[in-house]
CSV table of N, CA and C in Angstrom, one decimal:
chain,number,residue,atom,x,y,z
A,228,UNK,N,78.6,99.9,132.8
A,228,UNK,CA,77.9,99.0,133.6
A,228,UNK,C,78.1,99.3,135.1
A,229,UNK,N,77.1,99.3,135.9
A,229,UNK,CA,77.1,99.6,137.3
A,229,UNK,C,78.0,98.5,138.0
A,230,UNK,N,78.8,99.0,139.0
A,230,UNK,CA,79.6,98.1,139.8
A,230,UNK,C,78.7,97.3,140.7
A,231,UNK,N,78.9,96.0,140.7
A,231,UNK,CA,78.2,95.0,141.5
A,231,UNK,C,79.0,94.6,142.7
A,232,UNK,N,78.4,94.2,143.8
A,232,UNK,CA,79.1,93.7,144.9
A,232,UNK,C,78.8,92.2,145.1
A,233,UNK,N,79.4,91.6,146.1
A,233,UNK,CA,79.3,90.2,146.3
A,233,UNK,C,77.8,89.8,146.6
A,234,UNK,N,77.1,90.6,147.4
A,234,UNK,CA,75.8,90.3,147.8
A,234,UNK,C,74.8,90.3,146.6
A,235,UNK,N,75.1,91.1,145.6
A,235,UNK,CA,74.3,91.1,144.4
A,235,UNK,C,74.4,89.7,143.7
A,236,UNK,N,75.6,89.2,143.5
A,236,UNK,CA,75.8,87.9,142.9
A,236,UNK,C,75.2,86.7,143.7
A,237,UNK,N,75.5,86.8,145.1
A,237,UNK,CA,75.0,85.8,146.0
A,237,UNK,C,73.5,85.7,145.9
A,238,UNK,N,72.8,86.8,145.8
A,238,UNK,CA,71.3,86.9,145.8
A,238,UNK,C,70.8,86.5,144.4
A,239,UNK,N,71.4,87.1,143.3
A,239,UNK,CA,70.9,86.8,142.0
A,239,UNK,C,71.1,85.4,141.5
A,240,UNK,N,72.2,84.8,142.0
A,240,UNK,CA,72.6,83.5,141.5
A,240,UNK,C,72.1,82.4,142.5
A,241,UNK,N,71.6,82.8,143.7
A,241,UNK,CA,71.1,81.9,144.7
A,241,UNK,C,72.2,81.0,145.3
A,242,UNK,N,73.3,81.7,145.6
A,242,UNK,CA,74.5,81.0,146.1
A,242,UNK,C,74.3,80.7,147.6
A,243,UNK,N,74.8,79.6,148.1
A,243,UNK,CA,74.8,79.1,149.5
A,243,UNK,C,76.2,78.9,150.0
A,244,UNK,N,76.4,79.0,151.3
A,244,UNK,CA,77.7,78.8,152.0
A,244,UNK,C,78.2,77.4,151.6
A,245,UNK,N,79.5,77.4,151.3
A,245,UNK,CA,80.2,76.1,151.0
A,245,UNK,C,81.1,75.7,152.2
A,246,UNK,N,81.2,74.4,152.5
A,246,UNK,CA,82.0,74.0,153.6
A,246,UNK,C,83.5,74.4,153.6
A,247,UNK,N,84.1,74.6,152.4
A,247,UNK,CA,85.5,74.9,152.2
A,247,UNK,C,85.7,76.4,152.4
A,248,UNK,N,84.6,77.2,152.4
A,248,UNK,CA,84.6,78.7,152.4
A,248,UNK,C,83.9,79.2,151.2
A,249,UNK,N,83.5,80.4,151.2
A,249,UNK,CA,82.8,81.0,150.1
A,249,UNK,C,81.4,80.6,149.9
A,250,UNK,N,80.9,80.8,148.7
A,250,UNK,CA,79.5,80.5,148.3
A,250,UNK,C,79.5,79.8,147.0
A,251,UNK,N,78.4,78.9,146.8
A,251,UNK,CA,78.4,78.2,145.6
A,251,UNK,C,76.9,77.8,145.2
A,252,UNK,N,76.8,77.4,144.0
A,252,UNK,CA,75.5,76.8,143.5
A,252,UNK,C,75.8,75.9,142.3
A,253,UNK,N,75.3,74.6,142.4
A,253,UNK,CA,75.5,73.8,141.2
A,253,UNK,C,74.7,74.3,140.1
A,254,UNK,N,75.3,74.3,138.9
A,254,UNK,CA,74.6,74.9,137.7
A,254,UNK,C,74.3,73.8,136.7
A,255,UNK,N,75.2,72.9,136.5
A,255,UNK,CA,75.0,71.8,135.5
A,255,UNK,C,75.5,70.5,136.1
A,256,UNK,N,74.9,69.4,135.6
A,256,UNK,CA,75.5,68.1,135.9
A,256,UNK,C,75.1,67.2,134.7
A,257,UNK,N,76.0,66.4,134.3
A,257,UNK,CA,75.9,65.6,133.1
A,257,UNK,C,74.8,64.6,133.3
A,258,UNK,N,74.1,64.2,132.3
A,258,UNK,CA,73.1,63.1,132.3
A,258,UNK,C,73.8,61.8,132.2
A,259,UNK,N,75.1,61.9,131.7
A,259,UNK,CA,75.9,60.7,131.5
A,259,UNK,C,76.6,60.3,132.8
A,260,UNK,N,76.8,59.0,133.1
A,260,UNK,CA,77.6,58.6,134.3
A,260,UNK,C,78.8,57.8,133.9
A,261,UNK,N,79.7,57.6,134.8
A,261,UNK,CA,80.8,56.8,134.6
A,261,UNK,C,81.2,56.1,135.9
A,262,UNK,N,82.0,55.0,135.8
A,262,UNK,CA,82.5,54.3,137.0
A,262,UNK,C,84.0,54.4,137.0
A,263,UNK,N,84.6,54.1,138.1
A,263,UNK,CA,86.1,54.1,138.1
A,263,UNK,C,86.8,53.1,137.3
A,264,UNK,N,86.0,52.1,136.8
A,264,UNK,CA,86.6,51.1,135.9
A,264,UNK,C,87.1,51.7,134.6
A,265,UNK,N,86.5,52.7,134.1
A,265,UNK,CA,86.9,53.4,132.9
A,265,UNK,C,87.9,54.4,133.1
A,266,UNK,N,88.3,54.7,134.3
A,266,UNK,CA,89.1,55.9,134.6
A,266,UNK,C,90.3,55.5,135.5
A,267,UNK,N,91.3,56.4,135.7
A,267,UNK,CA,92.4,56.2,136.5
A,267,UNK,C,92.3,56.7,137.9
A,268,UNK,N,91.0,56.8,138.3
A,268,UNK,CA,90.7,57.2,139.7
A,268,UNK,C,90.0,56.1,140.4
A,269,UNK,N,89.9,56.1,141.7
A,269,UNK,CA,89.2,55.1,142.5
A,269,UNK,C,88.1,55.7,143.3
A,270,UNK,N,86.9,55.3,143.1
A,270,UNK,CA,85.8,55.8,143.9
A,270,UNK,C,84.7,54.7,143.9
A,271,UNK,N,83.8,54.8,144.9
A,271,UNK,CA,82.7,53.9,145.0
A,271,UNK,C,81.5,54.3,144.2
A,272,UNK,N,80.9,53.4,143.5
A,272,UNK,CA,79.7,53.7,142.8
A,272,UNK,C,80.0,54.4,141.5
A,273,UNK,N,79.0,55.2,141.0
A,273,UNK,CA,79.1,55.9,139.8
A,273,UNK,C,79.2,57.4,140.0
A,274,UNK,N,79.7,58.1,139.0
A,274,UNK,CA,79.7,59.6,139.1
A,274,UNK,C,79.2,60.1,137.8
A,275,UNK,N,78.6,61.3,137.9
A,275,UNK,CA,78.2,62.1,136.7
A,275,UNK,C,79.5,62.3,135.9
A,276,UNK,N,79.4,62.4,134.6
A,276,UNK,CA,80.5,62.6,133.8
A,276,UNK,C,81.2,63.9,134.1
A,277,UNK,N,80.4,65.0,134.4
A,277,UNK,CA,80.9,66.2,134.9
A,277,UNK,C,79.8,66.9,135.7
A,278,UNK,N,80.3,67.9,136.6
A,278,UNK,CA,79.4,68.8,137.3
A,278,UNK,C,80.0,70.2,137.2
A,279,UNK,N,79.2,71.2,137.3
A,279,UNK,CA,79.7,72.6,137.3
A,279,UNK,C,79.0,73.4,138.3
A,280,UNK,N,79.7,74.4,138.9
A,280,UNK,CA,79.2,75.3,139.9
A,280,UNK,C,79.6,76.7,139.6
A,281,UNK,N,78.8,77.7,140.2
A,281,UNK,CA,79.3,79.0,140.4
A,281,UNK,C,80.0,79.0,141.8
A,282,UNK,N,81.1,79.7,141.9
A,282,UNK,CA,81.8,79.8,143.2
A,282,UNK,C,82.2,81.2,143.4
A,283,UNK,N,81.8,81.8,144.6
A,283,UNK,CA,82.1,83.2,144.9
A,283,UNK,C,82.9,83.2,146.2
A,284,UNK,N,84.0,83.9,146.2
A,284,UNK,CA,84.8,84.1,147.4
A,284,UNK,C,85.0,85.6,147.6
A,285,UNK,N,84.9,86.0,148.9
A,285,UNK,CA,85.2,87.4,149.2
A,285,UNK,C,86.6,87.5,149.8
A,286,UNK,N,87.1,88.7,149.8
A,286,UNK,CA,88.4,88.9,150.4
A,286,UNK,C,88.4,88.7,151.9
A,287,UNK,N,87.2,88.6,152.5
A,287,UNK,CA,87.1,88.3,154.0
A,287,UNK,C,87.2,86.8,154.3
A,288,UNK,N,87.2,85.9,153.3
A,288,UNK,CA,87.3,84.5,153.6
A,288,UNK,C,88.2,83.8,152.6
A,289,UNK,N,88.4,82.6,152.8
A,289,UNK,CA,89.3,81.8,151.9
A,289,UNK,C,88.6,80.5,151.5
A,290,UNK,N,89.1,79.9,150.5
A,290,UNK,CA,88.7,78.5,150.2
A,290,UNK,C,89.8,77.6,150.8
A,291,UNK,N,89.5,76.9,151.9
A,291,UNK,CA,90.5,76.1,152.6
A,291,UNK,C,91.0,75.0,151.8
A,292,UNK,N,92.2,74.6,152.2
A,292,UNK,CA,92.9,73.5,151.4
A,292,UNK,C,92.0,72.2,151.5
A,293,UNK,N,91.8,71.6,150.3
A,293,UNK,CA,91.1,70.4,150.2
A,293,UNK,C,91.6,69.6,148.9
A,294,UNK,N,91.1,68.4,148.8
A,294,UNK,CA,91.5,67.6,147.7
A,294,UNK,C,90.3,66.9,147.1
A,295,UNK,N,90.3,66.8,145.7
A,295,UNK,CA,89.3,66.0,145.0
A,295,UNK,C,89.9,64.9,144.2
A,296,UNK,N,89.2,63.9,143.9
A,296,UNK,CA,89.7,62.7,143.1
A,296,UNK,C,89.5,63.0,141.6
A,297,UNK,N,89.1,64.2,141.3
A,297,UNK,CA,88.8,64.5,139.9
A,297,UNK,C,89.5,65.8,139.5
A,298,UNK,N,89.8,66.0,138.2
A,298,UNK,CA,90.3,67.3,137.7
A,298,UNK,C,89.2,68.4,137.9
A,299,UNK,N,89.6,69.6,138.2
A,299,UNK,CA,88.7,70.7,138.3
A,299,UNK,C,89.2,71.9,137.4
A,300,UNK,N,88.3,72.3,136.5
A,300,UNK,CA,88.6,73.5,135.7
A,300,UNK,C,88.0,74.7,136.3
A,301,UNK,N,88.7,75.8,136.4
A,301,UNK,CA,88.3,77.0,137.0
A,301,UNK,C,88.1,78.1,135.9
A,302,UNK,N,87.1,78.8,135.9
A,302,UNK,CA,86.8,79.9,134.9
A,302,UNK,C,86.5,81.2,135.6
A,303,UNK,N,87.2,82.3,135.3
A,303,UNK,CA,87.0,83.6,135.8
A,303,UNK,C,85.7,84.2,135.2
A,304,UNK,N,84.8,84.8,136.1
A,304,UNK,CA,83.6,85.4,135.6
A,304,UNK,C,83.6,86.9,135.9
A,305,UNK,N,83.8,87.3,137.2
A,305,UNK,CA,83.6,88.7,137.6
A,305,UNK,C,84.3,89.0,138.9
A,306,UNK,N,84.5,90.3,139.2
A,306,UNK,CA,85.1,90.8,140.4
A,306,UNK,C,86.6,90.9,140.3
A,307,UNK,N,87.2,90.7,141.4
A,307,UNK,CA,88.7,90.8,141.5
A,307,UNK,C,89.3,89.5,141.1
A,308,UNK,N,90.6,89.5,140.8
A,308,UNK,CA,91.3,88.3,140.5
A,308,UNK,C,91.3,87.3,141.7
A,309,UNK,N,91.5,86.1,141.4
A,309,UNK,CA,91.5,85.0,142.4
A,309,UNK,C,92.8,84.3,142.3
A,310,UNK,N,93.4,83.9,143.4
A,310,UNK,CA,94.6,83.1,143.4
A,310,UNK,C,94.3,81.7,143.8
A,311,UNK,N,94.6,80.7,143.0
A,311,UNK,CA,94.5,79.3,143.3
A,311,UNK,C,95.8,78.8,143.8
A,312,UNK,N,95.8,78.2,145.0
A,312,UNK,CA,97.1,77.7,145.6
A,312,UNK,C,97.0,76.2,145.5
A,313,UNK,N,98.0,75.6,144.9
A,313,UNK,CA,98.0,74.2,144.6
A,313,UNK,C,99.3,73.5,145.2
A,314,UNK,N,99.1,72.5,146.0
A,314,UNK,CA,100.2,71.6,146.3
A,314,UNK,C,100.0,70.3,145.5
A,315,UNK,N,100.8,70.1,144.5
A,315,UNK,CA,100.7,69.0,143.6
A,315,UNK,C,101.1,67.7,144.3
A,316,UNK,N,100.7,66.6,143.7
A,316,UNK,CA,100.9,65.3,144.2
A,316,UNK,C,102.4,65.1,144.5
A,317,UNK,N,103.3,65.7,143.7
A,317,UNK,CA,104.8,65.5,143.9
A,317,UNK,C,105.3,66.5,145.0
A,318,UNK,N,104.4,67.3,145.6
A,318,UNK,CA,104.8,68.2,146.7
A,318,UNK,C,105.1,69.6,146.2
A,319,UNK,N,105.2,69.8,144.9
A,319,UNK,CA,105.5,71.2,144.4
A,319,UNK,C,104.3,72.1,144.6
A,320,UNK,N,104.6,73.3,145.0
A,320,UNK,CA,103.6,74.4,145.2
A,320,UNK,C,103.5,75.2,143.9
A,321,UNK,N,102.3,75.5,143.5
A,321,UNK,CA,102.0,76.4,142.4
A,321,UNK,C,100.9,77.4,142.7
A,322,UNK,N,101.1,78.6,142.2
A,322,UNK,CA,100.1,79.7,142.4
A,322,UNK,C,99.6,80.1,141.0
A,323,UNK,N,98.3,80.0,140.8
A,323,UNK,CA,97.7,80.5,139.5
A,323,UNK,C,96.8,81.6,139.8
A,324,UNK,N,97.0,82.7,139.1
A,324,UNK,CA,96.2,83.9,139.2
A,324,UNK,C,95.1,83.9,138.1
A,325,UNK,N,93.9,83.8,138.6
A,325,UNK,CA,92.7,83.7,137.7
A,325,UNK,C,92.1,85.1,137.5
A,326,UNK,N,92.1,85.6,136.3
A,326,UNK,CA,91.6,86.9,136.0
A,326,UNK,C,91.8,87.3,134.6
A,327,UNK,N,91.7,88.6,134.3
A,327,UNK,CA,91.8,89.0,132.9
A,327,UNK,C,93.0,90.0,132.6
A,328,UNK,N,93.9,90.2,133.6
A,328,UNK,CA,95.0,91.1,133.4
A,328,UNK,C,96.2,90.2,132.9
A,329,UNK,N,96.2,89.9,131.6
A,329,UNK,CA,97.2,89.0,131.0
A,329,UNK,C,98.6,89.6,131.2
A,330,UNK,N,98.8,90.9,131.2
A,330,UNK,CA,100.1,91.5,131.3
A,330,UNK,C,100.7,91.3,132.7
A,331,UNK,N,99.8,90.9,133.7
A,331,UNK,CA,100.3,90.6,135.1
A,331,UNK,C,100.2,89.1,135.4
A,332,UNK,N,100.2,88.3,134.3
A,332,UNK,CA,100.2,86.9,134.5
A,332,UNK,C,98.9,86.2,134.9
A,333,UNK,N,97.8,86.9,134.8
A,333,UNK,CA,96.5,86.3,135.1
A,333,UNK,C,96.0,85.5,133.8
A,334,UNK,N,95.2,84.5,134.1
A,334,UNK,CA,94.6,83.6,133.0
A,334,UNK,C,93.1,83.5,133.3
A,335,UNK,N,92.3,83.4,132.2
A,335,UNK,CA,90.9,83.3,132.4
A,335,UNK,C,90.4,82.0,132.8
A,336,UNK,N,91.2,80.9,132.7
A,336,UNK,CA,90.8,79.6,133.1
A,336,UNK,C,92.1,78.8,133.5
A,337,UNK,N,91.9,77.8,134.4
A,337,UNK,CA,93.0,77.1,134.9
A,337,UNK,C,92.5,75.7,135.3
A,338,UNK,N,93.5,74.7,135.2
A,338,UNK,CA,93.2,73.4,135.7
A,338,UNK,C,93.9,73.1,137.0
A,339,UNK,N,93.1,72.5,137.9
A,339,UNK,CA,93.7,71.9,139.1
A,339,UNK,C,93.6,70.4,138.9
A,340,UNK,N,94.8,69.8,138.8
A,340,UNK,CA,94.7,68.3,138.6
A,340,UNK,C,94.2,67.5,139.7
A,341,UNK,N,93.6,66.4,139.4
A,341,UNK,CA,93.0,65.5,140.4
A,341,UNK,C,94.1,65.1,141.4
A,342,UNK,N,93.7,64.9,142.7
A,342,UNK,CA,94.6,64.5,143.8
A,342,UNK,C,95.5,65.6,144.3
A,343,UNK,N,95.4,66.8,143.7
A,343,UNK,CA,96.2,68.0,144.2
A,343,UNK,C,95.4,68.5,145.4
A,344,UNK,N,96.2,69.1,146.3
A,344,UNK,CA,95.6,69.8,147.5
A,344,UNK,C,95.6,71.3,147.1
A,345,UNK,N,94.4,71.9,147.2
A,345,UNK,CA,94.3,73.3,146.8
A,345,UNK,C,93.3,74.1,147.5
A,346,UNK,N,93.4,75.4,147.5
A,346,UNK,CA,92.5,76.3,148.0
A,346,UNK,C,92.7,77.6,147.2
A,347,UNK,N,91.9,78.6,147.6
A,347,UNK,CA,92.0,79.9,146.9
A,347,UNK,C,91.7,81.1,147.8
A,348,UNK,N,92.2,82.2,147.3
A,348,UNK,CA,92.0,83.5,148.0
A,348,UNK,C,91.8,84.6,147.0
A,349,UNK,N,91.1,85.6,147.4
A,349,UNK,CA,90.9,86.8,146.6
A,349,UNK,C,92.1,87.7,146.8
A,350,UNK,N,92.7,88.2,145.7
A,350,UNK,CA,93.9,89.0,145.7
A,350,UNK,C,93.7,90.4,146.3
A,351,UNK,N,92.6,91.1,146.0
A,351,UNK,CA,92.4,92.4,146.4
A,351,UNK,C,91.6,92.5,147.7
A,352,UNK,N,91.7,93.6,148.5
A,352,UNK,CA,91.0,93.8,149.7
A,352,UNK,C,89.6,94.3,149.5
A,353,UNK,N,88.7,94.0,150.4
A,353,UNK,CA,87.3,94.5,150.3
A,353,UNK,C,86.6,94.3,149.0
A,354,UNK,N,86.7,93.1,148.5
A,354,UNK,CA,86.1,92.8,147.2
A,354,UNK,C,85.8,91.3,147.2
A,355,UNK,N,85.5,90.8,146.0
A,355,UNK,CA,85.1,89.4,145.8
A,355,UNK,C,85.6,88.9,144.4
A,356,UNK,N,85.5,87.6,144.2
A,356,UNK,CA,85.7,87.0,142.9
A,356,UNK,C,84.6,86.0,142.6
A,357,UNK,N,84.1,86.0,141.4
A,357,UNK,CA,83.1,85.1,141.0
A,357,UNK,C,83.7,84.2,139.9
A,358,UNK,N,83.7,82.9,140.1
A,358,UNK,CA,84.3,82.0,139.2
A,358,UNK,C,83.3,80.8,138.9
A,359,UNK,N,83.6,80.0,137.9
A,359,UNK,CA,82.9,78.8,137.7
A,359,UNK,C,83.9,77.7,137.8
A,360,UNK,N,83.5,76.5,138.3
A,360,UNK,CA,84.3,75.3,138.5
A,360,UNK,C,83.6,74.1,137.9
A,361,UNK,N,84.3,73.4,136.9
A,361,UNK,CA,83.7,72.2,136.3
A,361,UNK,C,84.6,71.1,136.8
A,362,UNK,N,84.0,70.0,137.3
A,362,UNK,CA,84.7,68.9,137.9
A,362,UNK,C,84.3,67.7,137.0
A,363,UNK,N,85.4,66.9,136.6
A,363,UNK,CA,85.1,65.7,135.8
A,363,UNK,C,86.1,64.6,136.2
A,364,UNK,N,85.6,63.4,136.6
A,364,UNK,CA,84.2,63.0,136.8
A,364,UNK,C,83.6,63.9,137.9
A,365,UNK,N,82.3,63.9,137.8
A,365,UNK,CA,81.5,64.9,138.6
A,365,UNK,C,81.8,64.9,140.1
A,366,UNK,N,81.6,66.0,140.7
A,366,UNK,CA,81.8,66.2,142.1
A,366,UNK,C,80.8,65.5,142.9
A,367,UNK,N,81.3,64.8,144.0
A,367,UNK,CA,80.4,64.2,145.0
A,367,UNK,C,81.1,64.5,146.4
A,368,UNK,N,80.4,64.9,147.4
A,368,UNK,CA,81.0,65.3,148.7
A,368,UNK,C,81.8,64.1,149.3
A,369,UNK,N,81.5,62.9,148.9
A,369,UNK,CA,82.2,61.8,149.5
A,369,UNK,C,83.7,61.7,148.9
A,370,UNK,N,83.9,62.4,147.8
A,370,UNK,CA,85.3,62.5,147.3
A,370,UNK,C,86.0,63.8,147.7
A,371,UNK,N,85.4,64.6,148.6
A,371,UNK,CA,85.9,65.9,149.0
A,371,UNK,C,86.6,65.7,150.4
A,372,UNK,N,87.9,66.1,150.4
A,372,UNK,CA,88.7,65.9,151.6
A,372,UNK,C,89.3,67.2,152.1
A,373,UNK,N,88.9,67.7,153.3
A,373,UNK,CA,89.5,68.9,153.9
A,373,UNK,C,90.7,68.5,154.8
A,374,UNK,N,91.6,69.5,155.0
A,374,UNK,CA,92.8,69.2,155.7
A,374,UNK,C,93.0,70.2,156.8
A,375,UNK,N,93.7,69.7,157.9
A,375,UNK,CA,94.1,70.6,159.0
A,375,UNK,C,95.5,71.1,158.7
A,376,UNK,N,95.9,72.1,159.4
A,376,UNK,CA,97.3,72.6,159.3
A,376,UNK,C,98.2,71.5,159.7
A,377,UNK,N,98.0,70.8,160.8
A,377,UNK,CA,98.9,69.8,161.3
A,377,UNK,C,99.1,68.7,160.3
A,378,UNK,N,98.0,68.2,159.7
A,378,UNK,CA,98.1,67.2,158.6
A,378,UNK,C,99.0,67.6,157.5
A,379,UNK,N,98.8,68.8,157.0
A,379,UNK,CA,99.6,69.3,155.9
A,379,UNK,C,101.0,69.6,156.2
A,380,UNK,N,101.2,70.2,157.4
A,380,UNK,CA,102.6,70.5,157.9
A,380,UNK,C,103.4,69.3,158.0
A,381,UNK,N,102.8,68.1,158.4
A,381,UNK,CA,103.6,66.9,158.6
A,381,UNK,C,104.1,66.4,157.3
A,382,UNK,N,103.4,66.7,156.2
A,382,UNK,CA,103.8,66.2,154.9
A,382,UNK,C,104.5,67.3,154.0
A,383,UNK,N,104.2,68.5,154.3
A,383,UNK,CA,104.7,69.6,153.4
A,383,UNK,C,105.2,70.8,154.3
A,384,UNK,N,106.2,70.6,155.2
A,384,UNK,CA,106.7,71.6,156.0
A,384,UNK,C,107.3,72.8,155.3
A,385,UNK,N,107.7,72.6,154.1
A,385,UNK,CA,108.3,73.6,153.3
A,385,UNK,C,107.3,74.7,152.8
A,386,UNK,N,106.0,74.3,152.9
A,386,UNK,CA,104.9,75.2,152.5
A,386,UNK,C,104.2,75.8,153.7
A,387,UNK,N,104.9,75.9,154.8
A,387,UNK,CA,104.3,76.4,156.1
A,387,UNK,C,103.5,77.7,155.9
A,388,UNK,N,104.0,78.7,155.3
A,388,UNK,CA,103.4,80.0,155.2
A,388,UNK,C,102.0,79.9,154.6
A,389,UNK,N,101.9,79.2,153.4
A,389,UNK,CA,100.6,79.1,152.8
A,389,UNK,C,99.6,78.1,153.5
A,390,UNK,N,100.2,77.1,154.1
A,390,UNK,CA,99.4,76.1,154.8
A,390,UNK,C,98.7,76.8,156.1
A,391,UNK,N,99.5,77.7,156.7
A,391,UNK,CA,98.9,78.4,157.9
A,391,UNK,C,97.8,79.3,157.5
A,392,UNK,N,97.9,79.9,156.3
A,392,UNK,CA,96.8,80.8,155.8
A,392,UNK,C,95.6,80.1,155.3
A,393,UNK,N,95.8,78.9,154.7
A,393,UNK,CA,94.7,78.3,153.9
A,393,UNK,C,94.1,76.9,154.5
A,394,UNK,N,94.7,76.4,155.5
A,394,UNK,CA,94.2,75.2,156.1
A,394,UNK,C,93.5,75.5,157.4
A,395,UNK,N,92.5,74.7,157.7
A,395,UNK,CA,91.8,74.8,159.0
A,395,UNK,C,92.8,74.4,160.2
A,396,UNK,N,92.6,75.1,161.3
A,396,UNK,CA,93.3,74.7,162.5
A,396,UNK,C,92.7,73.4,163.0
A,397,UNK,N,91.4,73.3,163.0
A,397,UNK,CA,90.6,72.1,163.4
A,397,UNK,C,89.5,72.0,162.4
A,398,UNK,N,89.2,70.9,161.9
A,398,UNK,CA,88.2,70.7,160.9
A,398,UNK,C,86.8,71.1,161.5
A,399,UNK,N,86.0,71.8,160.6
A,399,UNK,CA,84.6,72.2,161.1
A,399,UNK,C,83.8,71.0,161.3
A,400,UNK,N,82.8,71.0,162.1
A,400,UNK,CA,81.9,69.9,162.4
A,400,UNK,C,80.8,69.8,161.3
C-alpha cells in the first residue's frame, strides 16, 4: 500500500481545524439522548448518548490540555503512534501510547476517564497520527474546557514539564 501523508487524510475525510489543535470531523452521533439525571455527571439539557469523530494530529502540533465531562474512547487508525497525556482527577499523571507496536507498550484503543485533563502528541517527527474518538455521553462544546499553563501549574506543579508542552500560555480567542 502506498504511503499516505496527513494532507491525504485531511482531504479525503473532510477534516477541519479543531480548537484544541489538530483536525477533526464528526462521523457518528447517537439518535438516543440522555440527561444528567440518569448519570453521574452534571450538565445542562440533554446529550446524545454518544458521538464519534476522526481526529488527526501532526507532529507539528499538539492537542492542548482540556477536560470533558464524559468518558472518551480513543482508537488508533493510521500513521505514527500517538501519546495521550492524562492528569487524572486525583492528580496522577499517566501516559498512554496509542498504536500497534504491542512489544513497545502501545495499545490500539484507550479510555480517557471523564473529568480528566488530557492532551495528546505525535511520538515521531515529520509525521501524523489518525485516530477515532468516541465520547459518551455525547460531546458538546459547552462541556469542553481548555486550560492555560498558569491554571494547571497552580494545581499540578509536579507536572510542570508536560504542562509547559501541552497547555496554552493564553487561551485562544
